[in-house]
GROMACS .gro file of C-alpha atoms in nm:
model
  234
    1MET     CA    1   1.506   1.453  -1.123
    2SER     CA    2   1.363   1.804  -1.164
    3VAL     CA    3   1.387   1.972  -1.503
    4GLU     CA    4   1.574   2.302  -1.532
    5LYS     CA    5   1.341   2.578  -1.645
    6VAL     CA    6   1.476   2.812  -1.912
    7ALA     CA    7   1.372   3.169  -1.995
    8VAL     CA    8   1.471   3.366  -2.305
    9VAL     CA    9   1.451   3.744  -2.272
   10VAL     CA   10   1.462   3.945  -2.594
   11ALA     CA   11   1.577   4.309  -2.561
   12GLY     CA   12   1.679   4.239  -2.204
   13GLY     CA   13   1.985   4.458  -2.166
   14SER     CA   14   1.822   4.738  -1.970
   15GLY     CA   15   1.493   4.867  -1.831
   16MET     CA   16   1.198   4.635  -1.786
   17GLY     CA   17   1.357   4.356  -1.991
   18ALA     CA   18   1.664   4.348  -1.769
   19ALA     CA   19   1.448   4.359  -1.456
   20ALA     CA   20   1.252   4.060  -1.589
   21ALA     CA   21   1.572   3.866  -1.657
   22LYS     CA   22   1.697   3.931  -1.304
   23ARG     CA   23   1.366   3.831  -1.147
   24LEU     CA   24   1.337   3.511  -1.349
   25ALA     CA   25   1.696   3.416  -1.265
   26GLY     CA   26   1.614   3.480  -0.898
   27ASP     CA   27   1.315   3.246  -0.935
   28GLY     CA   28   1.546   2.969  -1.053
   29PHE     CA   29   1.528   3.000  -1.431
   30LYS     CA   30   1.831   2.961  -1.651
   31VAL     CA   31   1.832   3.283  -1.853
   32ALA     CA   32   1.934   3.365  -2.210
   33ILE     CA   33   1.933   3.733  -2.305
   34LEU     CA   34   1.947   3.915  -2.638
   35SER     CA   35   2.031   4.286  -2.657
   36SER     CA   36   2.179   4.514  -2.918
   37SER     CA   37   2.400   4.709  -2.678
   38GLY     CA   38   2.608   4.431  -2.526
   39LYS     CA   39   2.450   4.498  -2.187
   40GLY     CA   40   2.248   4.179  -2.222
   41GLU     CA   41   2.561   3.968  -2.256
   42ALA     CA   42   2.711   4.131  -1.948
   43LEU     CA   43   2.392   4.078  -1.747
   44ALA     CA   44   2.365   3.716  -1.861
   45THR     CA   45   2.722   3.653  -1.745
   46GLU     CA   46   2.636   3.807  -1.408
   47LEU     CA   47   2.331   3.581  -1.380
   48GLY     CA   48   2.517   3.266  -1.488
   49GLY     CA   49   2.326   3.254  -1.813
   50LEU     CA   50   2.381   3.301  -2.185
   51GLY     CA   51   2.400   3.632  -2.370
   52VAL     CA   52   2.388   3.726  -2.736
   53THR     CA   53   2.453   4.071  -2.878
   54GLY     CA   54   2.217   4.122  -3.169
   55SER     CA   55   1.891   4.277  -3.287
   56ASN     CA   56   1.535   4.161  -3.237
   57GLN     CA   57   1.479   4.286  -3.593
   58SER     CA   58   1.716   4.017  -3.724
   59ASN     CA   59   1.581   3.667  -3.775
   60ASP     CA   60   1.940   3.542  -3.791
   61ASP     CA   61   2.027   3.690  -3.450
   62LEU     CA   62   1.710   3.552  -3.297
   63GLN     CA   63   1.772   3.209  -3.447
   64ARG     CA   64   2.126   3.214  -3.302
   65LEU     CA   65   1.985   3.299  -2.958
   66VAL     CA   66   1.735   3.013  -2.971
   67ASP     CA   67   1.989   2.765  -3.110
   68LEU     CA   68   2.245   2.849  -2.840
   69THR     CA   69   1.977   2.821  -2.571
   70LEU     CA   70   1.867   2.480  -2.694
   71ASP     CA   71   2.226   2.361  -2.731
   72ARG     CA   72   2.301   2.452  -2.370
   73TRP     CA   73   1.977   2.359  -2.191
   74GLY     CA   74   1.766   2.162  -2.437
   75ARG     CA   75   1.442   2.353  -2.386
   76ILE     CA   76   1.271   2.692  -2.369
   77ASP     CA   77   0.997   2.736  -2.111
   78VAL     CA   78   0.948   3.113  -2.114
   79LEU     CA   79   0.994   3.381  -2.380
   80VAL     CA   80   0.982   3.746  -2.274
   81ASN     CA   81   0.957   3.997  -2.557
   82SER     CA   82   1.059   4.354  -2.480
   83GLY     CA   83   1.154   4.632  -2.718
   84GLY     CA   84   1.275   4.984  -2.765
   85HIS     CA   85   1.104   5.313  -2.847
   86GLY     CA   86   0.957   5.396  -3.186
   87PRO     CA   87   0.893   5.717  -3.378
   88ARG     CA   88   0.685   5.992  -3.220
   89ALA     CA   89   0.527   6.281  -3.414
   90PRO     CA   90   0.182   6.431  -3.487
   91ILE     CA   91  -0.007   6.154  -3.660
   92LEU     CA   92  -0.026   6.314  -4.005
   93GLU     CA   93   0.344   6.392  -3.999
   94ILE     CA   94   0.459   6.033  -3.950
   95THR     CA   95   0.626   5.912  -4.270
   96ASP     CA   96   0.591   5.572  -4.432
   97ASP     CA   97   0.939   5.481  -4.314
   98GLN     CA   98   0.852   5.580  -3.958
   99TRP     CA   99   0.537   5.366  -3.963
  100HIS     CA  100   0.744   5.072  -4.085
  101THR     CA  101   0.995   5.135  -3.806
  102GLY     CA  102   0.710   5.135  -3.555
  103LEU     CA  103   0.588   4.805  -3.696
  104ASP     CA  104   0.933   4.652  -3.644
  105ILE     CA  105   0.971   4.786  -3.291
  106TYR     CA  106   0.623   4.727  -3.151
  107LEU     CA  107   0.477   4.425  -3.333
  108MET     CA  108   0.741   4.235  -3.528
  109ASN     CA  109   0.953   4.236  -3.209
  110VAL     CA  110   0.705   3.974  -3.086
  111ILE     CA  111   0.620   3.797  -3.411
  112ARG     CA  112   0.980   3.718  -3.507
  113PRO     CA  113   1.102   3.551  -3.184
  114THR     CA  114   0.767   3.379  -3.133
  115ARG     CA  115   0.784   3.224  -3.478
  116ILE     CA  116   1.128   3.082  -3.393
  117ALA     CA  117   1.081   2.978  -3.029
  118ALA     CA  118   0.715   2.873  -3.008
  119PRO     CA  119   0.747   2.552  -3.216
  120HIS     CA  120   0.987   2.417  -2.951
  121MET     CA  121   0.732   2.496  -2.679
  122VAL     CA  122   0.459   2.323  -2.879
  123LYS     CA  123   0.682   2.017  -2.916
  124GLN     CA  124   0.745   1.999  -2.541
  125LYS     CA  125   0.375   2.074  -2.470
  126ALA     CA  126   0.456   2.361  -2.235
  127GLY     CA  127   0.555   2.723  -2.261
  128ALA     CA  128   0.468   3.079  -2.168
  129ILE     CA  129   0.525   3.387  -2.382
  130ILE     CA  130   0.498   3.728  -2.216
  131ASN     CA  131   0.509   4.048  -2.418
  132ILE     CA  132   0.581   4.388  -2.268
  133SER     CA  133   0.327   4.617  -2.433
  134THR     CA  134   0.169   4.944  -2.316
  135ALA     CA  135  -0.128   5.060  -2.111
  136TRP     CA  136  -0.242   5.281  -2.400
  137ILE     CA  137  -0.383   5.017  -2.636
  138VAL     CA  138  -0.755   5.080  -2.577
  139GLU     CA  139  -0.736   5.452  -2.503
  140PRO     CA  140  -0.445   5.551  -2.728
  141SER     CA  141  -0.233   5.853  -2.647
  142PRO     CA  142  -0.126   6.094  -2.924
  143MET     CA  143   0.210   6.108  -2.744
  144PHE     CA  144   0.286   5.754  -2.861
  145PRO     CA  145   0.101   5.701  -3.190
  146THR     CA  146   0.309   5.422  -3.345
  147SER     CA  147   0.319   5.235  -3.015
  148ALA     CA  148  -0.057   5.261  -2.967
  149VAL     CA  149  -0.140   5.149  -3.320
  150PHE     CA  150   0.089   4.849  -3.343
  151ARG     CA  151   0.042   4.733  -2.985
  152ALA     CA  152  -0.333   4.730  -3.044
  153GLY     CA  153  -0.242   4.493  -3.327
  154LEU     CA  154  -0.030   4.296  -3.080
  155ALA     CA  155  -0.338   4.241  -2.864
  156ALA     CA  156  -0.513   4.084  -3.164
  157TYR     CA  157  -0.208   3.872  -3.250
  158THR     CA  158  -0.187   3.755  -2.888
  159LYS     CA  159  -0.550   3.644  -2.881
  160ILE     CA  160  -0.516   3.451  -3.207
  161PHE     CA  161  -0.193   3.285  -3.093
  162ALA     CA  162  -0.335   3.201  -2.749
  163ASN     CA  163  -0.646   3.039  -2.894
  164THR     CA  164  -0.444   2.846  -3.152
  165TYR     CA  165  -0.195   2.693  -2.907
  166ALA     CA  166  -0.391   2.668  -2.582
  167ALA     CA  167  -0.449   2.296  -2.636
  168ASP     CA  168  -0.070   2.252  -2.658
  169ASN     CA  169  -0.031   2.420  -2.318
  170VAL     CA  170   0.153   2.715  -2.474
  171ARG     CA  171   0.028   3.045  -2.338
  172MET     CA  172   0.073   3.407  -2.446
  173ASN     CA  173  -0.013   3.718  -2.246
  174ASN     CA  174   0.070   4.088  -2.263
  175VAL     CA  175   0.180   4.308  -1.974
  176LEU     CA  176   0.059   4.667  -2.011
  177PRO     CA  177   0.283   4.908  -1.817
  178GLY     CA  178   0.179   5.264  -1.750
  179TRP     CA  179   0.431   5.528  -1.642
  180ILE     CA  180   0.733   5.328  -1.522
  181ASP     CA  181   1.054   5.449  -1.360
  182SER     CA  182   1.260   5.353  -1.665
  183LEU     CA  183   1.101   5.657  -1.836
  184PRO     CA  184   1.175   6.023  -1.760
  185ALA     CA  185   0.963   6.142  -1.467
  186THR     CA  186   0.744   6.451  -1.489
  187GLU     CA  187   0.507   6.595  -1.232
  188GLU     CA  188   0.223   6.607  -1.486
  189ARG     CA  189   0.252   6.237  -1.564
  190ARG     CA  190   0.278   6.146  -1.197
  191ASP     CA  191  -0.032   6.350  -1.114
  192SER     CA  192  -0.228   6.169  -1.387
  193VAL     CA  193  -0.185   5.837  -1.205
  194PRO     CA  194  -0.446   5.758  -0.937
  195MET     CA  195  -0.172   5.601  -0.722
  196GLN     CA  196   0.024   5.929  -0.755
  197ARG     CA  197   0.353   5.762  -0.841
  198TYR     CA  198   0.544   5.596  -1.120
  199GLY     CA  199   0.552   5.218  -1.123
  200THR     CA  200   0.883   5.037  -1.100
  201SER     CA  201   1.057   4.803  -1.340
  202ASP     CA  202   1.063   4.551  -1.055
  203GLU     CA  203   0.683   4.561  -1.036
  204ILE     CA  204   0.662   4.484  -1.407
  205ALA     CA  205   0.917   4.205  -1.359
  206ALA     CA  206   0.709   4.058  -1.077
  207THR     CA  207   0.402   4.049  -1.303
  208ILE     CA  208   0.605   3.879  -1.575
  209ALA     CA  209   0.737   3.627  -1.324
  210PHE     CA  210   0.382   3.544  -1.215
  211LEU     CA  211   0.266   3.496  -1.575
  212ALA     CA  212   0.567   3.268  -1.628
  213SER     CA  213   0.479   3.060  -1.322
  214GLU     CA  214   0.266   2.749  -1.279
  215GLY     CA  215   0.023   2.962  -1.079
  216ALA     CA  216  -0.070   3.141  -1.403
  217GLY     CA  217  -0.116   2.816  -1.592
  218TYR     CA  218  -0.483   2.890  -1.672
  219ILE     CA  219  -0.421   3.246  -1.797
  220THR     CA  220  -0.376   3.302  -2.170
  221GLY     CA  221  -0.470   3.560  -2.431
  222GLN     CA  222  -0.492   3.839  -2.174
  223ASN     CA  223  -0.375   4.199  -2.146
  224ILE     CA  224  -0.271   4.261  -1.786
  225ARG     CA  225  -0.265   4.628  -1.685
  226VAL     CA  226   0.011   4.740  -1.450
  227ASP     CA  227  -0.055   5.113  -1.462
  228GLY     CA  228  -0.150   5.242  -1.117
  229GLY     CA  229  -0.511   5.281  -1.236
  230ILE     CA  230  -0.438   5.535  -1.509
  231ILE     CA  231  -0.643   5.352  -1.772
  232ARG     CA  232  -0.991   5.262  -1.652
  233ALA     CA  233  -1.164   5.194  -1.985
  234ILE     CA  234  -1.241   4.832  -2.075
   0.00000   0.00000   0.00000
């Protein structure tokens, strides 16, 4: 008898997280979704899954999501970590509180759910964790300073995690979106992209679905650019 595959999507109520949840459900995964707005619960109901309204900054909410997922399906095969938008300001004007907010939104949003869900993947000797990051981790943009700083840290965290748990067949990779259609469109941003268009949330979801699949079983610790060629530095 085949085993049901289960995906947990954190911050999956809208945007790229919601697109990932829909794509994974279409690929046959049972889907559990956490969002703070309630949209994740509604989407999970639509997809025949499980939804929790709560914050990815709350260990209690994340634990409840994982516990409910395990109670219903008995396993977690995929964890997708998305997030919101952090503070933006000239770099010397960012306050201590704003830096701490950026840490919560762009780095702890991965560390918290991973700490709760990954031990179950290690126990079952299988799992894939995919984090939605940003294209601007190597060539940071002053438009998004807290994102660039903490997601560069996420790249380091991902490599350490991937190396630590590779022998347990638990993988972690980051998807690095460029300008995506879930963001406001401007002509200047579009013109900066070699492909001369914004990417789509569905294209990000397709990359996530591949990294969640058996076909990506030998890929771990990587930062996968999905940016239309905008970042060309290694």
